[in-house]
Amino acid sequence: MSQIQQKVELIQSEVIAAGTVRLTLNAPDIAAAAVPGQFVMVQTAQGLDPLLRRPFSIHQINSEGLLQILFKVVGRGTERLAQCRTGEQLSILGPLGNGFNLGESGNACLVGGGMGIAPLLFLASRFLQQSHGGVTPRVILGARNREELVPLMGDFLALGIEVLAATDDGSFGYHGLVTDVLKTLNLTSQSSVYSCGPKPMMAAVHHLCQKENIPCQVSVETVMACGMGACLGCAVPLKAGGYAHVCSDGPVFEAGELLWSL
Amino acid sequence: MSQIQQKVELIQSEVIAAGTVRLTLNAPDIAAAAVPGQFVMVQTAQGLDPLLRRPFSIHQINSEGLLQILFKVVGRGTERLAQCRTGEQLSILGPLGNGFNLGESGNACLVGGGMGIAPLLFLASRFLQQSHGGVTPRVILGARNREELVPLMGDFLALGIEVLAATDDGSFGYHGLVTDVLKTLNLTSQSSVYSCGPKPMMAAVHHLCQKENIPCQVSVETVMACGMGACLGCAVPLKAGGYAHVCSDGPVFEAGELLWSL
Amino acid sequence: MEPVNVKMDELDLRVSIGSLKLQNPVMTASGTFGYAREFESYVHLQRLGAVVVKGISLEPRAGNPPPRIFETACGMLNAIGLENVGVDRFISEKMPYLSALGVPVIVNILGDSVDEYRQLAERLAESPGVAAIEVNISCPNVKKGGVAFGTDPQMAAAVTKAVKQGCQVPVIVKLSPNVTDVTLVARAVEEAGADAVSLINTLIGMAIDLKSRRPRLANVIGGLSGPAIKPVALRMVYQVAQAVSIPIIGIGGIASAEDAMEFLLAGACAVQVGTASFVNPRATEDVLDGIATYVREQKLESVRDLIGALRIG
Amino acid sequence: MEPVNVKMDELDLRVSIGSLKLQNPVMTASGTFGYAREFESYVHLQRLGAVVVKGISLEPRAGNPPPRIFETACGMLNAIGLENVGVDRFISEKMPYLSALGVPVIVNILGDSVDEYRQLAERLAESPGVAAIEVNISCPNVKKGGVAFGTDPQMAAAVTKAVKQGCQVPVIVKLSPNVTDVTLVARAVEEAGADAVSLINTLIGMAIDLKSRRPRLANVIGGLSGPAIKPVALRMVYQVAQAVSIPIIGIGGIASAEDAMEFLLAGACAVQVGTASFVNPRATEDVLDGIATYVREQKLESVRDLIGALRIG
Ligand SMILES: Cc1cc2nc3c(=O)[nH]c(=O)nc-3n(C[C@H](O)[C@H](O)[C@H](O)COP(=O)(O)OP(=O)(O)OC[C@H]3O[C@@H](n4cnc5c(N)ncnc54)[C@H](O)[C@@H]3O)c2cc1C
Ligand SMILES: Cc1cc2nc3c(=O)[nH]c(=O)nc-3n(C[C@H](O)[C@H](O)[C@H](O)COP(=O)(O)OP(=O)(O)OC[C@H]3O[C@@H](n4cnc5c(N)ncnc54)[C@H](O)[C@@H]3O)c2cc1C
Ligand SMILES: Cc1cc2nc3c(=O)[nH]c(=O)nc-3n(C[C@H](O)[C@H](O)[C@H](O)COP(=O)(O)O)c2cc1C
Ligand SMILES: Cc1cc2nc3c(=O)[nH]c(=O)nc-3n(C[C@H](O)[C@H](O)[C@H](O)COP(=O)(O)O)c2cc1C
Ligand code: FES
Ligand code: FES
């Protein structure tokens, strides 16, 4: 596993919805090595405060070596990143973590909620490009309302992927939860579900898949200091007891391995 | 004494020589209250590091409420300031300190070395504008070499003030110390000397003036935490014993009041 | 100065430190707010919960030679050496302005012997404007006295008793963080009659200039303050809150209302804002406005609902 | 990985920790560098002065429940709870890679009793790759043992003696900063036979989430590390350097060569880089390159010229 620490140039910064920002970085070495579900650690300050890097899923890469991250401004680090201007150099580490297992599945369903859609775009494009003939995954995206959801859908539509939408307030697509939409797809144990989003959403997806015996991979988040297995700070409890480390054992896990009650 | 804490807009940032930067800020309230020799405390980081504000002499103000500072990049704070871009908001406190006493003197001589020229431009323009008929002060500026000195002279020349130059390496003006030039002016106890620059230079100016019985005011620098008399961190030893505080008792002192041996 | 922009009429922000009633829990920290007047252009001083002034000794002190301060990562070192005008000039020159402010004035005192502390308390008790005395037993800068009083529970208790004997106003003992177990000193001064404890004073630290190979402070070592020390301060406040039943005043790295409220949750009844006032002279008032806004938005009955409201387990 | 870009052939950067000879004074700090392999993409591991691995106990430990870490001003809190694979798996799974690196491997150990420390030392003494043992008597996270050993000079001495009896390799005792007088513990372990001391471990701290009103760490309190604590660490190294004659390894907030050289000037023979490796995985090597550049530019005969070269007075 080869990881790289690099200063890379910010090529473009876009506010794609209120408080949601997409950065495009010129990072050919990291982009070349990355697989969907992996992440990068980004330094947000020039000084010592904020001290730690921030983890972000790789949202998309392209053949010119550009790498995108998509994030919500929630605190000091993301605020700083949102203010960065084109031409600035950002220090990033990556690619980190294990990534999704694309398996053999011809019947993949990607279920994202809120910023959880970030890693799913890269995953969807990989499915389309797979060597043994591309497959078009099904994509279910959920958010609180139309304003949040619609800007996140565009990239999937541009790939020619139909998006099944669900909003909490019914202002767009299905009025309700992504799991309600997921139920209607009649997936089987031959299908695979890939999910990323708020914990309650992923727990619901997991429970549904468990009941229906559908394989399900989830990408989980924790606080991180190092992102590379050194600090042991990113523990998540395992069903079998003990802990896994999100940065090195994950961030993608078979949903059944994790202890969801916590 | 009314001091103001304000976010002000950076109007212009100029690199006037290698590592020397001039910032123009839109700070009408502070500019209106300022007198030559006073300073401002500037916040250099958005986060908590570097924590403390940095003190800078008021270099020039104009009638439109613009305020300039002139500084050398010597560490993390000045580096940060040098990177600020037009349109950014900077938090500044000011005007702080006591300022020069312009007195009655029709025969003023300003002696600056290196960045010590920063407060002298504002002082020179005040002499020119004095209510009871402007007077043209004499100005002696010293630096290591031509590259350092020439860019600092322009503003004085633009005011119509002749500059007597001295460089350590003789690459421009007199080859030697500003005190050598000062000696040639035959100042008397009716004259006044105003000096700002490196400590050894100011000590030399002070000793010369003391010998010749010429009144001499100096502007001194120390590390500062608050700039407003609250921390007592900016102590300088007094000839009479005890300490003065540069930010509140100074930064301008009668040279004879200070203990120069330290 | 900015106009007051948070309406507080309807809010109950009052707290008590023993018999001392404060309109709100936000005070200044000794040595970081001068004698208050320095801040009159920046802060509506009459809005503060209390003003704690620079440490006062029996005789005037010139303080340490420079350099006295040095910036560190998210903090600063100081070795001011307790420069102050002495108790007589303090009472004659500084108290008139302070008592006219209309907020409680808390006088921080320091001595080289138990008897000096008693004398200071007696002198200050004669000055009607003094609302409380804060006893600095923890300053690390003066070789005689300072360190020992704050790190030895028995000595701390002896100073507390002497000050209590010397005056009728509430006595707050300010604890040093440079100890193995802060609760031992806290309990000792509680038993000795302290009306409250305040903590923390500065951690002892040091920095070196590589170029000159000399210490950054003429005094070699100094006190570390600022956001860097907040986690240590909060931990000690929490520990002391489990150990004593007198009121606690939280100090250390407080720069925002959120910081202050963490200390309240950990068990402090009030807070002091120190180093932050150097960076943002309006820090005390910003903290106050932030607490008021939180109390309103969360519809708390009073700010006292926050005190010790930390949930564990 | 970047190519090595500082030529060091002609430079003398060697230091000794008792009988342990190091090619240079830059080590990793326990618990911040995993088992070294985690950093092989970023650091030329064979260039390091020594590798200090995560604390090892007799039995594997699962560690504390999350959240285990929280960022603070210029620092971080951790309460990992000493998660580790246990000494047997450490020797069978981790030592082969480590001993192949060609740099001294220092194993950090922790136990719940004096006897556990002795057993650990005995087990590790059997493993040929172990160059030295660092005894963690200072970890604040585990309720049993950890705290008491590090804060009580007698207990610290007892652990030191037990470890010395258990093995022949140099024994480094790692000191806790959460004490009133760090020199007392340092002297006690020196007398008990320690070959060196390393300091500091983390300061005990805490943080609270205002929204949930809960501690930010599941363990409530945790260890504070990073640049925020550097002034405290440097002061303690300086104090211990005046008090003992065994070698000292400086730790705490080191993120640059300048930081490291401050510790050398204060009296440390070597340094450990901790939290900085999380932010900049190449931090250890950057510190090394910076020291080498300084030694060359200042034309020092060896890096040892810096050790204890602080000028005072
Ligand atoms: C592997 C991984 C991939 C991620 N990918 C993305 C992504 O693609 N897009 C995106 O927007 N975010 C992503 N995140 C979350 C992102 O890292 C955090 O939002 C970011 O670190 C917040 O930094 P901040 O300084 O702005 O907030 P802070 O000031 O650090 O925190 C602000 C608030 O957010 C909370 N918070 C911080 N981090 C997290 C977290 N990881 N989970 C839940 N709450 C948190 C804090 O407790 C605090 O209340 C990812 C996290 C991980 C671990
Ligand atoms: C009243 C006053 C007015 C000033 N006016 C000007 C001005 O007009 N133009 C200008 O360029 N500078 C001026 N200075 C100095 C200026 O404040 C410092 O250069 C600045 O604070 C350095 O900040 P930094 O973060 O870049 O350096 P730091 O990283 O803080 O320090 C870098 C190096 O410079 C040294 N240093 C820092 N501050 C000082 C100081 N005050 N004196 C000597 N050495 C110092 C440090 O010890 C360190 O070695 C003034 C200082 C004072 C007190
Ligand atoms: C420059 C300075 C001077 C101080 N002087 C005193 C003092 O005279 N008496 C005292 O009890 N504490 C003194 N302190 C300690 C503060 O009151 C406070 O306890 C400490 O700085 C921690 O709070 P902070 O992090 O908010 O600054 C001083 C602190 C600083 C920074
Ligand atoms: C996440 C983490 C885990 C740590 N684990 C250990 C440990 O197992 N044993 C130990 O002696 N010290 C441990 N430490 C303490 C460090 O080795 C070091 O003493 C401390 O972090 C101060 O150095 P720093 O500021 O450079 O990080 C740990 C520190 C951190 C941040
Ligand atoms: S974030 Fe450090 S081990 Fe996972
Ligand atoms: S800088 Fe604080 S008193 Fe002068």
PDB file of C-alpha atoms in Angstrom, chain B residues 35-36 41-43 46 48 52 62 71 93 113 121 124 142 144 157 170 199 201 207 211 222 243 247 252 255 262:
ATOM      1  CA  VAL B  35      -0.573  61.020  15.793  1.00  0.00           C
ATOM      2  CA  PRO B  36       2.930  60.211  14.528  1.00  0.00           C
ATOM      3  CA  MET B  41      -1.809  45.917  16.944  1.00  0.00           C
ATOM      4  CA  VAL B  42      -2.714  43.646  14.034  1.00  0.00           C
ATOM      5  CA  GLN B  43      -4.154  40.153  14.251  1.00  0.00           C
ATOM      6  CA  GLN B  46      -7.798  33.624  11.771  1.00  0.00           C
ATOM      7  CA  LEU B  48      -5.492  30.744  17.554  1.00  0.00           C
ATOM      8  CA  LEU B  52      -0.981  37.341  19.822  1.00  0.00           C
ATOM      9  CA  ASN B  62      -4.187  60.228   4.435  1.00  0.00           C
ATOM     10  CA  PHE B  71       7.143  45.983   7.681  1.00  0.00           C
ATOM     11  CA  LEU B  93      -6.431  47.904  17.506  1.00  0.00           C
ATOM     12  CA  GLY B 113      17.554  52.987  10.288  1.00  0.00           C
ATOM     13  CA  LEU B 121       7.206  59.280   7.247  1.00  0.00           C
ATOM     14  CA  ALA B 124       7.676  64.162   8.500  1.00  0.00           C
ATOM     15  CA  GLY B 142      20.458  54.435   6.996  1.00  0.00           C
ATOM     16  CA  ARG B 144      22.759  48.059   4.936  1.00  0.00           C
ATOM     17  CA  LEU B 157      11.185  62.572  -1.749  1.00  0.00           C
ATOM     18  CA  GLY B 170      28.742  52.484   0.778  1.00  0.00           C
ATOM     19  CA  LYS B 199      18.967  49.560  19.156  1.00  0.00           C
ATOM     20  CA  MET B 201      21.885  52.894  16.109  1.00  0.00           C
ATOM     21  CA  HIS B 207      25.035  59.419  22.952  1.00  0.00           C
ATOM     22  CA  LYS B 211      27.189  65.009  24.270  1.00  0.00           C
ATOM     23  CA  THR B 222       9.847  45.277  22.631  1.00  0.00           C
ATOM     24  CA  TYR B 243      10.784  50.004  34.245  1.00  0.00           C
ATOM     25  CA  CYS B 247       3.060  50.360  24.834  1.00  0.00           C
ATOM     26  CA  VAL B 252       8.414  57.254  22.171  1.00  0.00           C
ATOM     27  CA  ALA B 255      16.330  59.155  25.024  1.00  0.00           C
ATOM     28  CA  LEU B 262      21.190  47.032  28.778  1.00  0.00           C
TER      29      LEU B 262
END
